[in-house]
Amino acid sequence: MRTPLTELQKRVADFQVSLQNKGVEGALLVQRADTLYFSGTAQNVHVYIPDKGKPIVLAYRDFERAQRESSWQVIPLKGISKIPKDIQEAGLPLPRVMGLELDVLPVNNFERYRKSFPEITLVDISGEIRLQRSMKSDWEIARLEESAQIMSLVMEFAKEVLQPGMTEVELEGLLAGKARALGHDGLVRMRGFNSELYVGTITAGAGSTAHSSFDAPITGSGISVAHPNGASLHEIQIGEPIVVDMVTVVDGYQIDQTRILSLKPLSQELRMAYETARQVEERIRSALIPERIAGEVYEEILTWVSENTPYGENFMGFGTSRVSFIGHGVGLELDELPTISKGSKIVLKKGMVVAIEPKFVFPGIGAVGIEDTVVIEAELGARYLSTTPRELIEV
Amino acid sequence: MRTPLTELQKRVADFQVSLQNKGVEGALLVQRADTLYFSGTAQNVHVYIPDKGKPIVLAYRDFERAQRESSWQVIPLKGISKIPKDIQEAGLPLPRVMGLELDVLPVNNFERYRKSFPEITLVDISGEIRLQRSMKSDWEIARLEESAQIMSLVMEFAKEVLQPGMTEVELEGLLAGKARALGHDGLVRMRGFNSELYVGTITAGAGSTAHSSFDAPITGSGISVAHPNGASLHEIQIGEPIVVDMVTVVDGYQIDQTRILSLKPLSQELRMAYETARQVEERIRSALIPERIAGEVYEEILTWVSENTPYGENFMGFGTSRVSFIGHGVGLELDELPTISKGSKIVLKKGMVVAIEPKFVFPGIGAVGIEDTVVIEAELGARYLSTTPRELIEV
């Protein structure tokens, strides 16, 4: 699916307002999710966006495909040192102050741009990009809705294939394969340095309470020391809570969702904890309204859980594995703004898309919880994009 | 599997020689593959390696797991600004010149280290790390051999499950799931900025000749503009060449391999091209001997193909999709040194592990070729680590 020209025009126009407000006369963007967002192609390109006028796309692999996929003027990238000349030949002035994505650009790459633009002041423009990208357009929401459809079909399929004795990785393989067959992009992009995710977290029973490097309340223990997150070789048992935390991606747009499955009903204690997680999710959803401060929503929910449920110590991890967020932005990347986290000062806005994930971890037993992707719309609270029924899935 | 202490000691000792030769008194390493290599844990850690004496591991998530997995002293990372104090409290002097991984470290992260070490000259140490990591120990080779076993079992499984009409993504899902069930780590790490790979490239027929952003001779077209590489929804037909280019990972160590499958025999033309690829692979393998220059091997092979086969224009891509390498280092990352590429001046050494991949692309028809992971050992040429039979796989 080609990104419509009107969509790209709106993205560039909004960004140009940010550039003008910051006194930045142009931005040279190179990171894959950002270049896809502004150009419509995920080929290897640089995108130069002046503070007014049309952007240019400099492509180096694959040029013809970039030309087919982007609605902007696409010219061949002849080398980093030639970019100033390319900008001028496109009829644009050289900026005196130019923005780069300094949150992701490696130092050695940055030095090459600095050499090519010796007279130009280079500043970080990543905050403006991340904030803009956090607010989704109707076209982007439509992509997310398609992605949610795939997720729901995958969960229907999970009910059909789940068997006692199946390993976590076997279940993961079946669900990932099904998602791909339905049109899931596969790749889950993350922006953070060292952030890495394979398919998601498919984990069951006591092993799902393992601590690990991945910044999430439930991470699984993985197969090896080298990749210490996600599904393991554990054989799924009757009565265990089975966590299926997956991401489906359509045209780059991610739905992040968690459901709990079980073979035969869970214990009364775990069922109660799950119902509490659903209540907490509803509270989070209702609290996500325009102009609220993310960090205040976080504190409010944390307080409510510790005062009104018996699970204060089990919320969002246990002991040293607890994380300090209850939701995170999703879109082209899994770690977008806003984070609904301790101390976050970000102001919620219409169109922000958030994966909310209240989860409880019981060491030695297992973990339960729920996660849905929602979009902030109006004062009545966010709207669910995830379409999968929110009940426990007992097979 | 815990990395043996003797293995970690050797790695650190070799690196300390590089530090001393370069006049760098210590290195602070933060990138996942590097910290795993030097510490034995893939938790979130920083590793400080002085030019003499023992390293310290500063862990922030998960601390206890890092302590269990690494054989070095593990202390909690309290903050970037506290690291100089942590170094001194471990009984180590502060370095005057300190190495960082400037090929991967984002600018904003770098600025935080610069603020914490204001009096210290910070230099790039990534070249030394990448060169050292390119030469594998016996312990690392043993991990690769385990990974090759899994790959061979996956290819046996492919013969059982391949059916006409199956989509590329369905085949991908089955093979990836099988690999995981056999102990494959899942995650395929790459070092390069913007480098991303899902499972590999499962692609058949004319679609396998699509051009794309991924720097490989055969990339597939993917499912969407947003992820334009790898398997597509194309239904595999009788008589098409089916490219299965996959990576299996054991304890972080990657085997990269390609085989060609078909339902019923391929055309005589494609069979001949495949046999030529096998001959070229043997030539590359024989040429990979200690002290040779990688770029000279590349030129020699390119010349041989254009003078002795009818496929000069089809070798390693076609038209603008041609790549300028015939092999690349693999290990903890898919894009390690050495690259057997145009102009590469790297001197081949014993223990270097290379994925060699002679491939031919025929626009509108399909692609054939072979890829195996080999280790450079002696003057007779490299030794195959891949154990899968190298014949065409006709089902």
PDB file of N, CA and C in Angstrom, chain A residues 30 32 40 42-44 61-62 65 102-108 110 124 169 172 180-181 184-185 187 189 193-194 196 198 211-214 216 221 223-228 251-252 321, chain B residues 30 32 40 42-44 61-62 65 102-108 110 124 169 172 180-181 184-185 187 189 193-194 196 198 211-214 216 221 223-228 251-252 321 323:
ATOM      1  N   VAL A  30      17.440   9.998   8.433  1.00  0.00           N
ATOM      2  CA  VAL A  30      18.081   8.795   7.894  1.00  0.00           C
ATOM      3  C   VAL A  30      17.594   7.498   8.534  1.00  0.00           C
ATOM      4  N   ARG A  32      15.224   4.410   9.599  1.00  0.00           N
ATOM      5  CA  ARG A  32      14.230   3.736   8.763  1.00  0.00           C
ATOM      6  C   ARG A  32      12.776   4.114   9.061  1.00  0.00           C
ATOM      7  N   GLY A  40       7.252   7.539   2.635  1.00  0.00           N
ATOM      8  CA  GLY A  40       6.389   6.468   2.145  1.00  0.00           C
ATOM      9  C   GLY A  40       7.134   5.252   1.631  1.00  0.00           C
ATOM     10  N   ALA A  42      10.327   2.311   2.474  1.00  0.00           N
ATOM     11  CA  ALA A  42      11.270   1.763   3.452  1.00  0.00           C
ATOM     12  C   ALA A  42      12.548   1.286   2.765  1.00  0.00           C
ATOM     13  N   GLN A  43      12.749   1.743   1.532  1.00  0.00           N
ATOM     14  CA  GLN A  43      14.043   1.485   0.908  1.00  0.00           C
ATOM     15  C   GLN A  43      15.094   2.332   1.620  1.00  0.00           C
ATOM     16  N   ASN A  44      16.369   2.110   1.295  1.00  0.00           N
ATOM     17  CA  ASN A  44      17.441   2.898   1.925  1.00  0.00           C
ATOM     18  C   ASN A  44      17.456   4.296   1.340  1.00  0.00           C
ATOM     19  N   ARG A  61      19.361   2.389  -2.291  1.00  0.00           N
ATOM     20  CA  ARG A  61      19.063   0.980  -2.537  1.00  0.00           C
ATOM     21  C   ARG A  61      17.690   0.691  -2.006  1.00  0.00           C
ATOM     22  N   ASP A  62      16.704   0.426  -2.817  1.00  0.00           N
ATOM     23  CA  ASP A  62      16.746   0.310  -4.255  1.00  0.00           C
ATOM     24  C   ASP A  62      16.125   1.581  -4.828  1.00  0.00           C
ATOM     25  N   ARG A  65      12.700   1.248  -6.817  1.00  0.00           N
ATOM     26  CA  ARG A  65      11.576   0.908  -5.927  1.00  0.00           C
ATOM     27  C   ARG A  65      11.200   2.115  -5.061  1.00  0.00           C
ATOM     28  N   LEU A 102      19.533  12.692  16.503  1.00  0.00           N
ATOM     29  CA  LEU A 102      20.696  12.393  17.343  1.00  0.00           C
ATOM     30  C   LEU A 102      20.415  11.351  18.416  1.00  0.00           C
ATOM     31  N   ASP A 103      19.134  10.960  18.568  1.00  0.00           N
ATOM     32  CA  ASP A 103      18.837   9.885  19.540  1.00  0.00           C
ATOM     33  C   ASP A 103      19.204   8.505  19.006  1.00  0.00           C
ATOM     34  N   VAL A 104      19.329   8.378  17.699  1.00  0.00           N
ATOM     35  CA  VAL A 104      19.621   7.063  17.111  1.00  0.00           C
ATOM     36  C   VAL A 104      20.874   7.066  16.225  1.00  0.00           C
ATOM     37  N   LEU A 105      21.297   8.237  15.770  1.00  0.00           N
ATOM     38  CA  LEU A 105      22.413   8.306  14.814  1.00  0.00           C
ATOM     39  C   LEU A 105      23.740   7.976  15.504  1.00  0.00           C
ATOM     40  N   PRO A 106      24.450   6.927  15.048  1.00  0.00           N
ATOM     41  CA  PRO A 106      25.737   6.607  15.680  1.00  0.00           C
ATOM     42  C   PRO A 106      26.758   7.740  15.477  1.00  0.00           C
ATOM     43  N   VAL A 107      27.662   7.851  16.438  1.00  0.00           N
ATOM     44  CA  VAL A 107      28.656   8.929  16.434  1.00  0.00           C
ATOM     45  C   VAL A 107      29.460   8.957  15.126  1.00  0.00           C
ATOM     46  N   ASN A 108      29.923   7.789  14.675  1.00  0.00           N
ATOM     47  CA  ASN A 108      30.751   7.776  13.456  1.00  0.00           C
ATOM     48  C   ASN A 108      29.959   8.251  12.231  1.00  0.00           C
ATOM     49  N   PHE A 110      27.419  10.370  12.370  1.00  0.00           N
ATOM     50  CA  PHE A 110      27.260  11.812  12.607  1.00  0.00           C
ATOM     51  C   PHE A 110      28.490  12.574  12.118  1.00  0.00           C
ATOM     52  N   ASP A 124      19.677  18.352  17.416  1.00  0.00           N
ATOM     53  CA  ASP A 124      18.817  17.171  17.533  1.00  0.00           C
ATOM     54  C   ASP A 124      17.372  17.541  17.204  1.00  0.00           C
ATOM     55  N   VAL A 169       7.854 -22.401  22.445  1.00  0.00           N
ATOM     56  CA  VAL A 169       8.356 -22.021  21.117  1.00  0.00           C
ATOM     57  C   VAL A 169       7.527 -22.633  19.997  1.00  0.00           C
ATOM     58  N   GLU A 172       4.575 -20.396  19.723  1.00  0.00           N
ATOM     59  CA  GLU A 172       5.056 -19.161  19.098  1.00  0.00           C
ATOM     60  C   GLU A 172       5.177 -19.329  17.585  1.00  0.00           C
ATOM     61  N   ARG A 180       1.806 -14.128   9.828  1.00  0.00           N
ATOM     62  CA  ARG A 180       2.456 -13.817   8.554  1.00  0.00           C
ATOM     63  C   ARG A 180       1.556 -14.197   7.384  1.00  0.00           C
ATOM     64  N   ALA A 181       0.936 -15.382   7.461  1.00  0.00           N
ATOM     65  CA  ALA A 181       0.069 -15.828   6.372  1.00  0.00           C
ATOM     66  C   ALA A 181      -1.099 -14.870   6.180  1.00  0.00           C
ATOM     67  N   HIS A 184       0.895 -10.136   8.210  1.00  0.00           N
ATOM     68  CA  HIS A 184       1.759  -9.477   9.210  1.00  0.00           C
ATOM     69  C   HIS A 184       3.160  -9.271   8.618  1.00  0.00           C
ATOM     70  N   ASP A 185       3.670  -8.045   8.778  1.00  0.00           N
ATOM     71  CA  ASP A 185       4.979  -7.677   8.215  1.00  0.00           C
ATOM     72  C   ASP A 185       6.167  -8.481   8.773  1.00  0.00           C
ATOM     73  N   LEU A 187       8.684  -8.125  10.913  1.00  0.00           N
ATOM     74  CA  LEU A 187       9.613  -7.273  11.640  1.00  0.00           C
ATOM     75  C   LEU A 187       8.903  -6.347  12.622  1.00  0.00           C
ATOM     76  N   ARG A 189       9.750  -3.120  14.700  1.00  0.00           N
ATOM     77  CA  ARG A 189      10.797  -2.101  14.872  1.00  0.00           C
ATOM     78  C   ARG A 189      10.762  -1.503  16.271  1.00  0.00           C
ATOM     79  N   PHE A 193      18.230   2.136  21.702  1.00  0.00           N
ATOM     80  CA  PHE A 193      19.520   1.465  21.555  1.00  0.00           C
ATOM     81  C   PHE A 193      19.484   0.144  22.332  1.00  0.00           C
ATOM     82  N   ASN A 194      19.948  -0.938  21.708  1.00  0.00           N
ATOM     83  CA  ASN A 194      19.969  -2.273  22.326  1.00  0.00           C
ATOM     84  C   ASN A 194      18.579  -2.882  22.483  1.00  0.00           C
ATOM     85  N   GLU A 196      15.539  -5.014  21.396  1.00  0.00           N
ATOM     86  CA  GLU A 196      15.402  -6.083  20.409  1.00  0.00           C
ATOM     87  C   GLU A 196      14.240  -6.990  20.818  1.00  0.00           C
ATOM     88  N   TYR A 198      11.983 -10.508  19.239  1.00  0.00           N
ATOM     89  CA  TYR A 198      11.768 -11.471  18.158  1.00  0.00           C
ATOM     90  C   TYR A 198      10.284 -11.452  17.777  1.00  0.00           C
ATOM     91  N   HIS A 211      12.939 -12.966  35.506  1.00  0.00           N
ATOM     92  CA  HIS A 211      13.385 -11.589  35.267  1.00  0.00           C
ATOM     93  C   HIS A 211      14.288 -11.593  34.040  1.00  0.00           C
ATOM     94  N   SER A 212      14.300 -10.472  33.312  1.00  0.00           N
ATOM     95  CA  SER A 212      15.243 -10.410  32.187  1.00  0.00           C
ATOM     96  C   SER A 212      15.486  -8.991  31.761  1.00  0.00           C
ATOM     97  N   SER A 213      16.326  -8.869  30.752  1.00  0.00           N
ATOM     98  CA  SER A 213      16.761  -7.559  30.268  1.00  0.00           C
ATOM     99  C   SER A 213      15.635  -6.754  29.627  1.00  0.00           C
ATOM    100  N   PHE A 214      14.633  -7.415  29.077  1.00  0.00           N
ATOM    101  CA  PHE A 214      13.619  -6.692  28.324  1.00  0.00           C
ATOM    102  C   PHE A 214      12.742  -5.875  29.268  1.00  0.00           C
ATOM    103  N   ALA A 216       9.809  -4.973  30.339  1.00  0.00           N
ATOM    104  CA  ALA A 216       8.389  -5.306  30.325  1.00  0.00           C
ATOM    105  C   ALA A 216       8.076  -6.084  31.598  1.00  0.00           C
ATOM    106  N   SER A 221      11.711 -16.354  29.763  1.00  0.00           N
ATOM    107  CA  SER A 221      13.128 -16.566  30.084  1.00  0.00           C
ATOM    108  C   SER A 221      13.975 -16.826  28.849  1.00  0.00           C
ATOM    109  N   ILE A 223      15.435 -19.009  25.375  1.00  0.00           N
ATOM    110  CA  ILE A 223      16.040 -20.336  25.197  1.00  0.00           C
ATOM    111  C   ILE A 223      17.462 -20.359  25.706  1.00  0.00           C
ATOM    112  N   SER A 224      18.164 -19.246  25.593  1.00  0.00           N
ATOM    113  CA  SER A 224      19.586 -19.256  25.956  1.00  0.00           C
ATOM    114  C   SER A 224      19.982 -17.966  26.645  1.00  0.00           C
ATOM    115  N   VAL A 225      21.127 -18.009  27.297  1.00  0.00           N
ATOM    116  CA  VAL A 225      21.703 -16.827  27.941  1.00  0.00           C
ATOM    117  C   VAL A 225      21.850 -15.696  26.931  1.00  0.00           C
ATOM    118  N   ALA A 226      22.096 -16.044  25.666  1.00  0.00           N
ATOM    119  CA  ALA A 226      22.361 -15.033  24.644  1.00  0.00           C
ATOM    120  C   ALA A 226      21.105 -14.279  24.221  1.00  0.00           C
ATOM    121  N   HIS A 227      19.943 -14.902  24.346  1.00  0.00           N
ATOM    122  CA  HIS A 227      18.683 -14.225  24.030  1.00  0.00           C
ATOM    123  C   HIS A 227      17.724 -14.556  25.162  1.00  0.00           C
ATOM    124  N   PRO A 228      17.826 -13.797  26.256  1.00  0.00           N
ATOM    125  CA  PRO A 228      17.213 -14.212  27.522  1.00  0.00           C
ATOM    126  C   PRO A 228      15.772 -13.774  27.704  1.00  0.00           C
ATOM    127  N   ASP A 251       1.464  -2.745   7.095  1.00  0.00           N
ATOM    128  CA  ASP A 251       2.042  -1.539   6.487  1.00  0.00           C
ATOM    129  C   ASP A 251       2.923  -0.790   7.487  1.00  0.00           C
ATOM    130  N   GLY A 252       3.594  -1.539   8.363  1.00  0.00           N
ATOM    131  CA  GLY A 252       4.507  -0.941   9.340  1.00  0.00           C
ATOM    132  C   GLY A 252       3.865  -0.644  10.678  1.00  0.00           C
ATOM    133  N   SER A 321      12.070  -6.933  39.308  1.00  0.00           N
ATOM    134  CA  SER A 321      11.651  -6.969  37.889  1.00  0.00           C
ATOM    135  C   SER A 321      10.538  -5.969  37.596  1.00  0.00           C
TER     136      SER A 321
ATOM    137  N   VAL B  30      29.018  -1.023  25.711  1.00  0.00           N
ATOM    138  CA  VAL B  30      27.597  -0.965  26.046  1.00  0.00           C
ATOM    139  C   VAL B  30      26.696  -1.687  25.043  1.00  0.00           C
ATOM    140  N   ARG B  32      24.925  -4.631  22.900  1.00  0.00           N
ATOM    141  CA  ARG B  32      24.547  -5.956  23.380  1.00  0.00           C
ATOM    142  C   ARG B  32      25.489  -7.090  22.958  1.00  0.00           C
ATOM    143  N   GLY B  40      29.651 -12.543  29.038  1.00  0.00           N
ATOM    144  CA  GLY B  40      28.917 -13.806  29.112  1.00  0.00           C
ATOM    145  C   GLY B  40      27.438 -13.640  29.418  1.00  0.00           C
ATOM    146  N   ALA B  42      23.686 -11.494  28.434  1.00  0.00           N
ATOM    147  CA  ALA B  42      22.996 -10.588  27.515  1.00  0.00           C
ATOM    148  C   ALA B  42      21.973  -9.732  28.265  1.00  0.00           C
ATOM    149  N   GLN B  43      22.099  -9.689  29.592  1.00  0.00           N
ATOM    150  CA  GLN B  43      21.275  -8.739  30.343  1.00  0.00           C
ATOM    151  C   GLN B  43      21.772  -7.331  30.014  1.00  0.00           C
ATOM    152  N   ASN B  44      21.052  -6.320  30.513  1.00  0.00           N
ATOM    153  CA  ASN B  44      21.479  -4.939  30.267  1.00  0.00           C
ATOM    154  C   ASN B  44      22.661  -4.598  31.156  1.00  0.00           C
ATOM    155  N   ARG B  61      19.613  -4.367  34.486  1.00  0.00           N
ATOM    156  CA  ARG B  61      18.382  -5.151  34.336  1.00  0.00           C
ATOM    157  C   ARG B  61      18.712  -6.377  33.535  1.00  0.00           C
ATOM    158  N   ASP B  62      18.687  -7.580  34.086  1.00  0.00           N
ATOM    159  CA  ASP B  62      18.370  -7.906  35.455  1.00  0.00           C
ATOM    160  C   ASP B  62      19.678  -8.188  36.199  1.00  0.00           C
ATOM    161  N   ARG B  65      20.337 -11.917  37.466  1.00  0.00           N
ATOM    162  CA  ARG B  65      20.576 -12.833  36.349  1.00  0.00           C
ATOM    163  C   ARG B  65      21.963 -12.569  35.747  1.00  0.00           C
ATOM    164  N   LEU B 102      32.018   3.703  18.958  1.00  0.00           N
ATOM    165  CA  LEU B 102      31.461   4.867  18.263  1.00  0.00           C
ATOM    166  C   LEU B 102      30.795   4.511  16.933  1.00  0.00           C
ATOM    167  N   ASP B 103      30.926   3.255  16.490  1.00  0.00           N
ATOM    168  CA  ASP B 103      30.220   2.849  15.255  1.00  0.00           C
ATOM    169  C   ASP B 103      28.732   2.600  15.497  1.00  0.00           C
ATOM    170  N   VAL B 104      28.363   2.365  16.752  1.00  0.00           N
ATOM    171  CA  VAL B 104      26.956   2.062  17.047  1.00  0.00           C
ATOM    172  C   VAL B 104      26.349   2.991  18.097  1.00  0.00           C
ATOM    173  N   LEU B 105      27.162   3.651  18.882  1.00  0.00           N
ATOM    174  CA  LEU B 105      26.656   4.470  19.992  1.00  0.00           C
ATOM    175  C   LEU B 105      25.981   5.735  19.461  1.00  0.00           C
ATOM    176  N   PRO B 106      24.677   5.927  19.778  1.00  0.00           N
ATOM    177  CA  PRO B 106      24.007   7.145  19.305  1.00  0.00           C
ATOM    178  C   PRO B 106      24.629   8.404  19.925  1.00  0.00           C
ATOM    179  N   VAL B 107      24.552   9.504  19.189  1.00  0.00           N
ATOM    180  CA  VAL B 107      25.156  10.768  19.607  1.00  0.00           C
ATOM    181  C   VAL B 107      24.675  11.191  21.000  1.00  0.00           C
ATOM    182  N   ASN B 108      23.357  11.121  21.236  1.00  0.00           N
ATOM    183  CA  ASN B 108      22.841  11.575  22.538  1.00  0.00           C
ATOM    184  C   ASN B 108      23.372  10.727  23.693  1.00  0.00           C
ATOM    185  N   PHE B 110      26.263   9.139  23.640  1.00  0.00           N
ATOM    186  CA  PHE B 110      27.679   9.531  23.732  1.00  0.00           C
ATOM    187  C   PHE B 110      27.841  10.786  24.581  1.00  0.00           C
ATOM    188  N   ASP B 124      37.272   5.917  19.460  1.00  0.00           N
ATOM    189  CA  ASP B 124      36.538   4.767  18.920  1.00  0.00           C
ATOM    190  C   ASP B 124      37.369   3.497  19.075  1.00  0.00           C
ATOM    191  N   VAL B 169       5.316 -17.177   3.034  1.00  0.00           N
ATOM    192  CA  VAL B 169       5.257 -16.913   4.477  1.00  0.00           C
ATOM    193  C   VAL B 169       4.833 -18.150   5.268  1.00  0.00           C
ATOM    194  N   GLU B 172       7.924 -20.159   5.586  1.00  0.00           N
ATOM    195  CA  GLU B 172       8.771 -19.460   6.568  1.00  0.00           C
ATOM    196  C   GLU B 172       8.324 -19.771   8.002  1.00  0.00           C
ATOM    197  N   ARG B 180      13.054 -22.963  16.102  1.00  0.00           N
ATOM    198  CA  ARG B 180      12.893 -22.561  17.504  1.00  0.00           C
ATOM    199  C   ARG B 180      12.695 -23.790  18.386  1.00  0.00           C
ATOM    200  N   ALA B 181      11.871 -24.734  17.929  1.00  0.00           N
ATOM    201  CA  ALA B 181      11.613 -25.932  18.730  1.00  0.00           C
ATOM    202  C   ALA B 181      12.895 -26.736  18.948  1.00  0.00           C
ATOM    203  N   HIS B 184      16.782 -22.867  18.459  1.00  0.00           N
ATOM    204  CA  HIS B 184      17.235 -21.627  17.804  1.00  0.00           C
ATOM    205  C   HIS B 184      16.804 -20.416  18.644  1.00  0.00           C
ATOM    206  N   ASP B 185      17.759 -19.498  18.864  1.00  0.00           N
ATOM    207  CA  ASP B 185      17.515 -18.311  19.705  1.00  0.00           C
ATOM    208  C   ASP B 185      16.439 -17.371  19.159  1.00  0.00           C
ATOM    209  N   LEU B 187      16.166 -14.442  17.622  1.00  0.00           N
ATOM    210  CA  LEU B 187      16.714 -13.135  17.274  1.00  0.00           C
ATOM    211  C   LEU B 187      17.989 -13.235  16.435  1.00  0.00           C
ATOM    212  N   ARG B 189      20.922 -10.897  15.339  1.00  0.00           N
ATOM    213  CA  ARG B 189      21.499  -9.568  15.595  1.00  0.00           C
ATOM    214  C   ARG B 189      22.291  -9.068  14.387  1.00  0.00           C
ATOM    215  N   PHE B 193      23.714   0.240  11.271  1.00  0.00           N
ATOM    216  CA  PHE B 193      22.597   1.170  11.450  1.00  0.00           C
ATOM    217  C   PHE B 193      21.530   0.884  10.395  1.00  0.00           C
ATOM    218  N   ASN B 194      20.266   0.805  10.807  1.00  0.00           N
ATOM    219  CA  ASN B 194      19.142   0.518   9.911  1.00  0.00           C
ATOM    220  C   ASN B 194      19.117  -0.915   9.376  1.00  0.00           C
ATOM    221  N   GLU B 196      18.124  -4.638   9.435  1.00  0.00           N
ATOM    222  CA  GLU B 196      17.048  -5.370  10.093  1.00  0.00           C
ATOM    223  C   GLU B 196      16.728  -6.631   9.299  1.00  0.00           C
ATOM    224  N   TYR B 198      14.094 -10.230   9.608  1.00  0.00           N
ATOM    225  CA  TYR B 198      13.127 -11.003  10.385  1.00  0.00           C
ATOM    226  C   TYR B 198      13.641 -12.442  10.521  1.00  0.00           C
ATOM    227  N   HIS B 211      14.173  -6.324  -6.399  1.00  0.00           N
ATOM    228  CA  HIS B 211      15.224  -5.512  -5.774  1.00  0.00           C
ATOM    229  C   HIS B 211      14.686  -4.971  -4.455  1.00  0.00           C
ATOM    230  N   SER B 212      15.566  -4.771  -3.486  1.00  0.00           N
ATOM    231  CA  SER B 212      15.104  -4.153  -2.240  1.00  0.00           C
ATOM    232  C   SER B 212      16.243  -3.558  -1.449  1.00  0.00           C
ATOM    233  N   SER B 213      15.865  -2.985  -0.302  1.00  0.00           N
ATOM    234  CA  SER B 213      16.824  -2.278   0.541  1.00  0.00           C
ATOM    235  C   SER B 213      17.875  -3.194   1.154  1.00  0.00           C
ATOM    236  N   PHE B 214      17.555  -4.465   1.366  1.00  0.00           N
ATOM    237  CA  PHE B 214      18.479  -5.336   2.088  1.00  0.00           C
ATOM    238  C   PHE B 214      19.697  -5.637   1.225  1.00  0.00           C
ATOM    239  N   ALA B 216      21.800  -7.751  -0.061  1.00  0.00           N
ATOM    240  CA  ALA B 216      22.028  -9.166  -0.352  1.00  0.00           C
ATOM    241  C   ALA B 216      21.646  -9.405  -1.807  1.00  0.00           C
ATOM    242  N   SER B 221      10.585  -9.917  -1.911  1.00  0.00           N
ATOM    243  CA  SER B 221       9.920  -8.621  -2.025  1.00  0.00           C
ATOM    244  C   SER B 221       9.161  -8.237  -0.774  1.00  0.00           C
ATOM    245  N   ILE B 223       6.041  -8.455   2.257  1.00  0.00           N
ATOM    246  CA  ILE B 223       4.584  -8.388   2.223  1.00  0.00           C
ATOM    247  C   ILE B 223       4.114  -6.975   1.965  1.00  0.00           C
ATOM    248  N   SER B 224       4.850  -5.982   2.446  1.00  0.00           N
ATOM    249  CA  SER B 224       4.373  -4.605   2.331  1.00  0.00           C
ATOM    250  C   SER B 224       5.523  -3.656   2.029  1.00  0.00           C
ATOM    251  N   VAL B 225       5.150  -2.461   1.600  1.00  0.00           N
ATOM    252  CA  VAL B 225       6.128  -1.398   1.360  1.00  0.00           C
ATOM    253  C   VAL B 225       6.955  -1.129   2.619  1.00  0.00           C
ATOM    254  N   ALA B 226       6.318  -1.309   3.782  1.00  0.00           N
ATOM    255  CA  ALA B 226       6.976  -0.978   5.050  1.00  0.00           C
ATOM    256  C   ALA B 226       8.070  -1.969   5.437  1.00  0.00           C
ATOM    257  N   HIS B 227       7.944  -3.211   4.972  1.00  0.00           N
ATOM    258  CA  HIS B 227       8.984  -4.223   5.227  1.00  0.00           C
ATOM    259  C   HIS B 227       9.233  -4.943   3.910  1.00  0.00           C
ATOM    260  N   PRO B 228      10.065  -4.315   3.069  1.00  0.00           N
ATOM    261  CA  PRO B 228      10.116  -4.715   1.658  1.00  0.00           C
ATOM    262  C   PRO B 228      11.085  -5.849   1.341  1.00  0.00           C
ATOM    263  N   ASP B 251      23.137 -20.144  21.354  1.00  0.00           N
ATOM    264  CA  ASP B 251      23.928 -19.370  22.323  1.00  0.00           C
ATOM    265  C   ASP B 251      24.449 -18.082  21.677  1.00  0.00           C
ATOM    266  N   GLY B 252      23.665 -17.528  20.797  1.00  0.00           N
ATOM    267  CA  GLY B 252      24.015 -16.258  20.155  1.00  0.00           C
ATOM    268  C   GLY B 252      24.757 -16.413  18.835  1.00  0.00           C
ATOM    269  N   SER B 321      20.615  -4.217  -8.768  1.00  0.00           N
ATOM    270  CA  SER B 321      20.516  -4.943  -7.497  1.00  0.00           C
ATOM    271  C   SER B 321      21.799  -5.699  -7.154  1.00  0.00           C
ATOM    272  N   VAL B 323      25.221  -6.784  -5.654  1.00  0.00           N
ATOM    273  CA  VAL B 323      25.963  -6.391  -4.461  1.00  0.00           C
ATOM    274  C   VAL B 323      27.447  -6.620  -4.728  1.00  0.00           C
TER     275      VAL B 323
END
